[in-house]
């Protein structure tokens, strides 16, 4: 597959109306269609909080011949859905994780486990409950499955959560659940105050999840980078120009903020609408490349 390349240049004075001229996605090559496992993985759903809500849980995926209880490296998917859509669950991560299990073997990289997280939704809970549920799942993987290193793959609101986890578990916050090796984020929400300015209709779900736009701004990834360990962390932001719910502006803002803070970040293009990107071949390819790079 010929991967897409994205270049984003976002000067401080750049307005959204002129931003598109700085955002270039080259034509994608022929999509790789060899992403099918010869056998379906075993999927085990376990509670991350004993006696908790059904969404305080995670799915563990593994080949029948693989014992996930002995592996120290994990790829972890966090779903989107604006913190409120019950149709977006841990099952969203199954196609990607199944593809990774089928295409990355012990001959090309060390074994790794795969997990896809659930978390409680708004309006039943507000921030930081979604984050707390994700951290509970990581704690379970660390304490019961021996996780020492992990890659987070977050889609949309799940991308927000991925960066919030990186902040909450950073050395400055005394995190002790293993080492973050990479953040792979697709169609992410990175500056929630700016999101509400660009899309006023989105204010309702942001306020539902965070109580106020002001609180959401404080918890936005663009404002959580200070003090987070960035050495050795691969960051890839994936953006589709076909996304019907988000323009590339959020991705451009996050890339600019990461670079300003000294992070190494790559922006990659993908095809598909908002909830098609995370199941597409481009994200599989990105994840495989990251796995080979950080665990080779």
mmCIF file of C-alpha atoms in Angstrom:
data_model
loop_
_atom_site.group_PDB
_atom_site.id
_atom_site.type_symbol
_atom_site.label_atom_id
_atom_site.label_comp_id
_atom_site.label_asym_id
_atom_site.label_seq_id
_atom_site.Cartn_x
_atom_site.Cartn_y
_atom_site.Cartn_z
ATOM 1 C CA UNK A 1 0.000 0.000 0.000
ATOM 2 C CA UNK A 2 1.198 3.502 -0.737
ATOM 3 C CA UNK A 3 0.509 5.398 2.472
ATOM 4 C CA UNK A 4 -0.939 8.879 2.391
ATOM 5 C CA UNK A 5 1.218 11.797 3.393
ATOM 6 C CA UNK A 6 -0.134 14.905 5.032
ATOM 7 C CA UNK A 7 1.652 18.169 5.537
ATOM 8 C CA UNK A 8 0.085 20.723 7.842
ATOM 9 C CA UNK A 9 1.460 24.215 8.266
ATOM 10 C CA UNK A 10 -0.610 26.320 10.625
ATOM 11 C CA UNK A 11 0.809 29.775 11.342
ATOM 12 C CA UNK A 12 -0.634 31.480 14.388
ATOM 13 C CA UNK A 13 -2.410 34.028 12.178
ATOM 14 C CA UNK A 14 -3.957 31.395 9.926
ATOM 15 C CA UNK A 15 -7.756 31.504 9.774
ATOM 16 C CA UNK A 16 -9.894 28.421 9.300
ATOM 17 C CA UNK A 17 -11.116 29.689 5.936
ATOM 18 C CA UNK A 18 -7.580 29.688 4.575
ATOM 19 C CA UNK A 19 -6.401 26.599 6.455
ATOM 20 C CA UNK A 20 -7.393 24.137 3.730
ATOM 21 C CA UNK A 21 -4.724 25.472 1.386
ATOM 22 C CA UNK A 22 -2.093 24.316 3.904
ATOM 23 C CA UNK A 23 -3.558 20.841 4.308
ATOM 24 C CA UNK A 24 -2.455 18.480 1.540
ATOM 25 C CA UNK A 25 -3.318 14.815 1.281
ATOM 26 C CA UNK A 26 -1.764 12.920 -1.619
ATOM 27 C CA UNK A 27 -3.857 10.380 -3.466
ATOM 28 C CA UNK A 28 -3.980 7.040 -1.720
ATOM 29 C CA UNK A 29 -2.566 4.038 -3.497
ATOM 30 C CA UNK A 30 -4.472 0.809 -3.967
ATOM 31 C CA UNK A 31 -5.815 -0.340 -0.615
ATOM 32 C CA UNK A 32 -4.348 -3.452 0.921
ATOM 33 C CA UNK A 33 -7.090 -6.039 1.116
ATOM 34 C CA UNK A 34 -5.109 -8.840 2.799
ATOM 35 C CA UNK A 35 -6.383 -8.154 6.285
ATOM 36 C CA UNK A 36 -8.342 -11.307 7.126
ATOM 37 C CA UNK A 37 -7.351 -13.751 9.842
ATOM 38 C CA UNK A 38 -7.281 -17.430 8.952
ATOM 39 C CA UNK A 39 -9.169 -17.970 12.214
ATOM 40 C CA UNK A 40 -11.257 -15.648 14.327
ATOM 41 C CA UNK A 41 -9.625 -14.464 17.526
ATOM 42 C CA UNK A 42 -10.891 -15.447 20.938
ATOM 43 C CA UNK A 43 -12.609 -12.430 22.522
ATOM 44 C CA UNK A 44 -13.007 -12.262 26.283
ATOM 45 C CA UNK A 45 -14.966 -9.441 27.936
ATOM 46 C CA UNK A 46 -13.906 -8.733 31.496
ATOM 47 C CA UNK A 47 -14.924 -6.172 34.092
ATOM 48 C CA UNK A 48 -12.370 -3.507 34.922
ATOM 49 C CA UNK A 49 -14.245 -2.533 38.112
ATOM 50 C CA UNK A 50 -15.650 -5.471 40.110
ATOM 51 C CA UNK A 51 -19.392 -5.045 40.484
ATOM 52 C CA UNK A 52 -19.304 -1.941 38.310
ATOM 53 C CA UNK A 53 -21.314 -0.706 35.333
ATOM 54 C CA UNK A 54 -21.344 -2.950 32.226
ATOM 55 C CA UNK A 55 -19.347 -0.264 30.402
ATOM 56 C CA UNK A 56 -16.600 -0.482 33.015
ATOM 57 C CA UNK A 57 -15.118 -3.314 31.022
ATOM 58 C CA UNK A 58 -12.723 -4.256 28.252
ATOM 59 C CA UNK A 59 -12.410 -6.864 25.525
ATOM 60 C CA UNK A 60 -9.231 -8.899 25.209
ATOM 61 C CA UNK A 61 -8.560 -10.373 21.774
ATOM 62 C CA UNK A 62 -6.082 -13.173 21.145
ATOM 63 C CA UNK A 63 -5.439 -16.036 18.728
ATOM 64 C CA UNK A 64 -6.489 -19.435 20.069
ATOM 65 C CA UNK A 65 -2.850 -20.473 20.412
ATOM 66 C CA UNK A 66 -1.727 -17.356 22.298
ATOM 67 C CA UNK A 67 -1.726 -16.897 26.080
ATOM 68 C CA UNK A 68 -2.304 -13.196 26.662
ATOM 69 C CA UNK A 69 -1.690 -13.543 30.388
ATOM 70 C CA UNK A 70 2.067 -13.771 29.822
ATOM 71 C CA UNK A 71 2.624 -10.815 27.475
ATOM 72 C CA UNK A 72 4.057 -7.457 28.564
ATOM 73 C CA UNK A 73 3.253 -5.396 25.444
ATOM 74 C CA UNK A 74 -0.270 -4.320 24.508
ATOM 75 C CA UNK A 75 -2.137 -2.450 21.761
ATOM 76 C CA UNK A 76 -5.190 -0.784 23.299
ATOM 77 C CA UNK A 77 -8.125 0.723 21.373
ATOM 78 C CA UNK A 78 -10.381 3.472 22.780
ATOM 79 C CA UNK A 79 -13.645 4.109 20.933
ATOM 80 C CA UNK A 80 -15.293 7.424 20.117
ATOM 81 C CA UNK A 81 -18.930 8.499 20.030
ATOM 82 C CA UNK A 82 -18.833 11.975 21.633
ATOM 83 C CA UNK A 83 -18.705 10.394 25.115
ATOM 84 C CA UNK A 84 -22.406 9.585 24.781
ATOM 85 C CA UNK A 85 -23.285 7.253 21.871
ATOM 86 C CA UNK A 86 -24.064 3.695 23.092
ATOM 87 C CA UNK A 87 -23.629 2.431 19.540
ATOM 88 C CA UNK A 88 -19.890 3.085 19.845
ATOM 89 C CA UNK A 89 -18.362 0.455 22.121
ATOM 90 C CA UNK A 90 -15.300 -1.724 22.518
ATOM 91 C CA UNK A 91 -16.524 -3.669 19.476
ATOM 92 C CA UNK A 92 -15.395 -0.722 17.324
ATOM 93 C CA UNK A 93 -11.810 -1.812 17.900
ATOM 94 C CA UNK A 94 -12.284 -5.458 16.932
ATOM 95 C CA UNK A 95 -11.618 -5.091 13.154
ATOM 96 C CA UNK A 96 -8.352 -3.195 13.670
ATOM 97 C CA UNK A 97 -7.087 -5.463 16.429
ATOM 98 C CA UNK A 98 -8.096 -8.594 14.532
ATOM 99 C CA UNK A 99 -6.161 -7.310 11.521
ATOM 100 C CA UNK A 100 -3.090 -6.610 13.640
ATOM 101 C CA UNK A 101 -3.209 -10.100 15.129
ATOM 102 C CA UNK A 102 -3.394 -11.605 11.647
ATOM 103 C CA UNK A 103 -0.627 -9.548 10.032
ATOM 104 C CA UNK A 104 1.981 -9.104 12.763
ATOM 105 C CA UNK A 105 3.631 -12.298 13.973
ATOM 106 C CA UNK A 106 6.406 -13.271 16.322
ATOM 107 C CA UNK A 107 8.756 -13.488 13.324
ATOM 108 C CA UNK A 108 8.368 -9.763 12.624
ATOM 109 C CA UNK A 109 7.957 -8.353 16.126
ATOM 110 C CA UNK A 110 7.616 -9.465 19.753
ATOM 111 C CA UNK A 111 4.228 -10.868 20.820
ATOM 112 C CA UNK A 112 1.682 -8.344 22.005
ATOM 113 C CA UNK A 113 -1.755 -8.426 23.515
ATOM 114 C CA UNK A 114 -4.795 -6.569 22.162
ATOM 115 C CA UNK A 115 -7.530 -4.915 24.188
ATOM 116 C CA UNK A 116 -10.470 -2.637 23.403
ATOM 117 C CA UNK A 117 -11.943 -0.501 26.166
ATOM 118 C CA UNK A 118 -15.425 0.495 27.221
ATOM 119 C CA UNK A 119 -16.172 3.416 29.542
ATOM 120 C CA UNK A 120 -19.305 4.880 31.063
ATOM 121 C CA UNK A 121 -21.108 7.463 28.952
ATOM 122 C CA UNK A 122 -22.602 10.892 29.428
ATOM 123 C CA UNK A 123 -24.969 12.244 30.582
ATOM 124 C CA UNK A 124 -24.890 9.491 33.232
ATOM 125 C CA UNK A 125 -21.338 10.535 34.130
ATOM 126 C CA UNK A 126 -19.096 13.498 33.371
ATOM 127 C CA UNK A 127 -15.351 14.017 33.114
ATOM 128 C CA UNK A 128 -13.176 12.617 34.618
ATOM 129 C CA UNK A 129 -15.316 9.457 34.924
ATOM 130 C CA UNK A 130 -14.619 8.394 31.316
ATOM 131 C CA UNK A 131 -10.896 8.802 31.939
ATOM 132 C CA UNK A 132 -11.074 7.020 35.299
ATOM 133 C CA UNK A 133 -12.719 4.006 33.640
ATOM 134 C CA UNK A 134 -9.990 3.810 31.006
ATOM 135 C CA UNK A 135 -7.283 4.013 33.663
ATOM 136 C CA UNK A 136 -9.021 1.246 35.620
ATOM 137 C CA UNK A 137 -8.779 -0.939 32.524
ATOM 138 C CA UNK A 138 -5.068 -0.171 32.125
ATOM 139 C CA UNK A 139 -4.518 -0.925 35.805
ATOM 140 C CA UNK A 140 -6.142 -4.329 35.336
ATOM 141 C CA UNK A 141 -3.913 -5.076 32.332
ATOM 142 C CA UNK A 142 -0.860 -4.047 34.335
ATOM 143 C CA UNK A 143 -1.704 -5.911 37.536
ATOM 144 C CA UNK A 144 -3.357 -9.056 36.173
ATOM 145 C CA UNK A 145 -1.814 -9.450 32.717
ATOM 146 C CA UNK A 146 1.669 -8.064 33.311
ATOM 147 C CA UNK A 147 1.442 -5.085 30.925
ATOM 148 C CA UNK A 148 4.688 -3.092 30.922
ATOM 149 C CA UNK A 149 4.470 -1.202 27.601
ATOM 150 C CA UNK A 150 1.490 -0.109 25.567
ATOM 151 C CA UNK A 151 0.304 1.648 22.415
ATOM 152 C CA UNK A 152 -2.939 3.633 22.599
ATOM 153 C CA UNK A 153 -5.161 3.890 19.508
ATOM 154 C CA UNK A 154 -7.953 6.425 20.021
ATOM 155 C CA UNK A 155 -10.732 7.462 17.669
ATOM 156 C CA UNK A 156 -12.530 10.831 17.931
ATOM 157 C CA UNK A 157 -13.385 11.247 21.635
ATOM 158 C CA UNK A 158 -11.185 8.208 22.173
ATOM 159 C CA UNK A 159 -8.271 10.269 20.866
ATOM 160 C CA UNK A 160 -9.062 12.880 23.508
ATOM 161 C CA UNK A 161 -8.998 10.139 26.125
ATOM 162 C CA UNK A 162 -5.708 8.765 24.816
ATOM 163 C CA UNK A 163 -3.951 12.077 25.417
ATOM 164 C CA UNK A 164 -5.707 12.480 28.773
ATOM 165 C CA UNK A 165 -4.357 9.070 29.790
ATOM 166 C CA UNK A 166 -0.858 10.092 28.703
ATOM 167 C CA UNK A 167 -1.147 13.158 30.945
ATOM 168 C CA UNK A 168 -2.712 11.346 33.905
ATOM 169 C CA UNK A 169 -0.102 8.563 33.868
ATOM 170 C CA UNK A 170 2.921 10.688 33.050
ATOM 171 C CA UNK A 171 5.916 10.611 35.430
ATOM 172 C CA UNK A 172 5.002 14.072 36.700
ATOM 173 C CA UNK A 173 1.623 12.645 37.709
ATOM 174 C CA UNK A 174 3.291 9.585 39.291
ATOM 175 C CA UNK A 175 1.828 7.109 36.826
ATOM 176 C CA UNK A 176 2.966 3.541 37.426
ATOM 177 C CA UNK A 177 1.030 1.396 34.981
ATOM 178 C CA UNK A 178 3.775 0.816 32.431
ATOM 179 C CA UNK A 179 5.391 2.806 29.642
ATOM 180 C CA UNK A 180 3.456 4.511 26.865
ATOM 181 C CA UNK A 181 5.202 3.845 23.545
ATOM 182 C CA UNK A 182 2.861 5.473 21.036
ATOM 183 C CA UNK A 183 -0.335 7.456 20.525
ATOM 184 C CA UNK A 184 -2.194 6.735 17.285
ATOM 185 C CA UNK A 185 -5.203 9.042 16.985
ATOM 186 C CA UNK A 186 -7.837 9.076 14.244
ATOM 187 C CA UNK A 187 -10.220 11.981 13.592
ATOM 188 C CA UNK A 188 -9.435 13.296 17.051
ATOM 189 C CA UNK A 189 -10.960 16.035 19.200
ATOM 190 C CA UNK A 190 -8.008 17.969 20.593
ATOM 191 C CA UNK A 191 -9.218 21.493 21.418
ATOM 192 C CA UNK A 192 -12.796 21.318 22.652
ATOM 193 C CA UNK A 193 -13.336 25.052 23.034
ATOM 194 C CA UNK A 194 -12.192 25.577 19.456
ATOM 195 C CA UNK A 195 -14.390 22.673 18.363
ATOM 196 C CA UNK A 196 -17.450 24.432 19.810
ATOM 197 C CA UNK A 197 -16.483 27.635 18.015
ATOM 198 C CA UNK A 198 -16.172 25.851 14.690
ATOM 199 C CA UNK A 199 -19.269 23.696 15.264
ATOM 200 C CA UNK A 200 -21.674 25.473 17.684
ATOM 201 C CA UNK A 201 -24.078 22.516 17.562
ATOM 202 C CA UNK A 202 -21.402 20.355 19.209
ATOM 203 C CA UNK A 203 -21.540 22.459 22.379
ATOM 204 C CA UNK A 204 -24.373 20.311 23.736
ATOM 205 C CA UNK A 205 -22.399 17.065 23.833
ATOM 206 C CA UNK A 206 -19.255 18.803 25.073
ATOM 207 C CA UNK A 207 -21.176 20.357 27.981
ATOM 208 C CA UNK A 208 -22.867 17.031 28.657
ATOM 209 C CA UNK A 209 -19.488 15.334 28.990
ATOM 210 C CA UNK A 210 -17.581 18.096 30.826
ATOM 211 C CA UNK A 211 -20.296 20.258 32.469
ATOM 212 C CA UNK A 212 -19.021 23.364 30.670
ATOM 213 C CA UNK A 213 -16.960 24.389 27.666
ATOM 214 C CA UNK A 214 -14.499 26.024 30.066
ATOM 215 C CA UNK A 215 -13.934 22.727 31.894
ATOM 216 C CA UNK A 216 -13.630 20.943 28.556
ATOM 217 C CA UNK A 217 -10.968 23.408 27.449
ATOM 218 C CA UNK A 218 -8.876 22.711 30.544
ATOM 219 C CA UNK A 219 -9.107 18.968 29.845
ATOM 220 C CA UNK A 220 -8.362 19.296 26.114
ATOM 221 C CA UNK A 221 -5.250 17.538 24.758
ATOM 222 C CA UNK A 222 -3.769 20.813 23.457
ATOM 223 C CA UNK A 223 -3.586 21.959 27.090
ATOM 224 C CA UNK A 224 -2.280 18.721 28.628
ATOM 225 C CA UNK A 225 1.156 18.371 27.046
ATOM 226 C CA UNK A 226 3.214 20.152 29.680
ATOM 227 C CA UNK A 227 5.067 17.672 31.888
ATOM 228 C CA UNK A 228 4.110 14.611 29.836
ATOM 229 C CA UNK A 229 7.032 12.329 29.013
ATOM 230 C CA UNK A 230 7.540 12.666 25.266
ATOM 231 C CA UNK A 231 10.903 10.970 24.749
ATOM 232 C CA UNK A 232 10.451 7.691 22.909
ATOM 233 C CA UNK A 233 6.718 8.243 22.325
ATOM 234 C CA UNK A 234 5.634 7.961 18.698
ATOM 235 C CA UNK A 235 2.640 10.191 17.871
ATOM 236 C CA UNK A 236 0.660 9.688 14.669
ATOM 237 C CA UNK A 237 -2.442 11.764 13.881
ATOM 238 C CA UNK A 238 -4.670 10.298 11.164
ATOM 239 C CA UNK A 239 -7.100 12.524 9.263
ATOM 240 C CA UNK A 240 -9.532 11.948 6.395
ATOM 241 C CA UNK A 241 -10.591 14.754 4.086
ATOM 242 C CA UNK A 242 -13.844 12.790 3.600
ATOM 243 C CA UNK A 243 -14.837 13.136 7.270
ATOM 244 C CA UNK A 244 -18.369 14.542 7.286
ATOM 245 C CA UNK A 245 -18.275 15.484 10.982
ATOM 246 C CA UNK A 246 -14.849 17.093 11.405
ATOM 247 C CA UNK A 247 -12.700 19.308 9.243
ATOM 248 C CA UNK A 248 -8.895 18.867 9.397
ATOM 249 C CA UNK A 249 -8.650 21.922 11.616
ATOM 250 C CA UNK A 250 -8.481 19.942 14.884
ATOM 251 C CA UNK A 251 -5.644 17.814 13.546
ATOM 252 C CA UNK A 252 -3.792 20.916 12.396
ATOM 253 C CA UNK A 253 -4.144 22.542 15.808
ATOM 254 C CA UNK A 254 -2.833 19.452 17.573
ATOM 255 C CA UNK A 255 0.107 18.995 15.232
ATOM 256 C CA UNK A 256 1.137 22.626 15.705
ATOM 257 C CA UNK A 257 0.859 22.375 19.508
ATOM 258 C CA UNK A 258 2.804 19.088 19.648
ATOM 259 C CA UNK A 259 5.619 20.480 17.515
ATOM 260 C CA UNK A 260 5.747 23.659 19.583
ATOM 261 C CA UNK A 261 6.174 21.533 22.709
ATOM 262 C CA UNK A 262 8.972 19.526 21.127
ATOM 263 C CA UNK A 263 7.090 16.324 20.358
ATOM 264 C CA UNK A 264 7.847 14.185 17.335
ATOM 265 C CA UNK A 265 4.585 13.899 15.403
ATOM 266 C CA UNK A 266 3.541 12.549 12.029
ATOM 267 C CA UNK A 267 0.251 13.308 10.289
ATOM 268 C CA UNK A 268 -1.123 10.686 7.926
ATOM 269 C CA UNK A 269 -4.035 10.726 5.537
ATOM 270 C CA UNK A 270 -6.809 8.159 5.278
ATOM 271 C CA UNK A 271 -9.948 7.562 3.241
ATOM 272 C CA UNK A 272 -13.486 7.334 4.535
ATOM 273 C CA UNK A 273 -16.107 9.078 6.608
ATOM 274 C CA UNK A 274 -15.734 9.736 10.312
ATOM 275 C CA UNK A 275 -16.637 6.266 11.577
ATOM 276 C CA UNK A 276 -15.035 4.468 8.636
ATOM 277 C CA UNK A 277 -11.461 5.619 9.185
ATOM 278 C CA UNK A 278 -10.649 3.486 12.223
ATOM 279 C CA UNK A 279 -11.623 0.287 10.400
ATOM 280 C CA UNK A 280 -9.796 1.198 7.193
ATOM 281 C CA UNK A 281 -6.529 -0.260 5.870
ATOM 282 C CA UNK A 282 -4.583 2.973 6.365
ATOM 283 C CA UNK A 283 -4.900 2.772 10.146
ATOM 284 C CA UNK A 284 -3.913 -0.909 10.095
ATOM 285 C CA UNK A 285 -0.822 0.067 8.134
ATOM 286 C CA UNK A 286 0.035 2.902 10.516
ATOM 287 C CA UNK A 287 -0.364 0.643 13.546
ATOM 288 C CA UNK A 288 1.787 -2.083 11.991
ATOM 289 C CA UNK A 289 4.522 0.439 11.202
ATOM 290 C CA UNK A 290 4.460 1.798 14.742
ATOM 291 C CA UNK A 291 4.573 -1.698 16.247
ATOM 292 C CA UNK A 292 7.571 -2.590 14.114
ATOM 293 C CA UNK A 293 9.314 0.669 15.061
ATOM 294 C CA UNK A 294 8.797 0.643 18.828
ATOM 295 C CA UNK A 295 9.009 -3.116 19.427
ATOM 296 C CA UNK A 296 11.522 -4.310 16.835
#
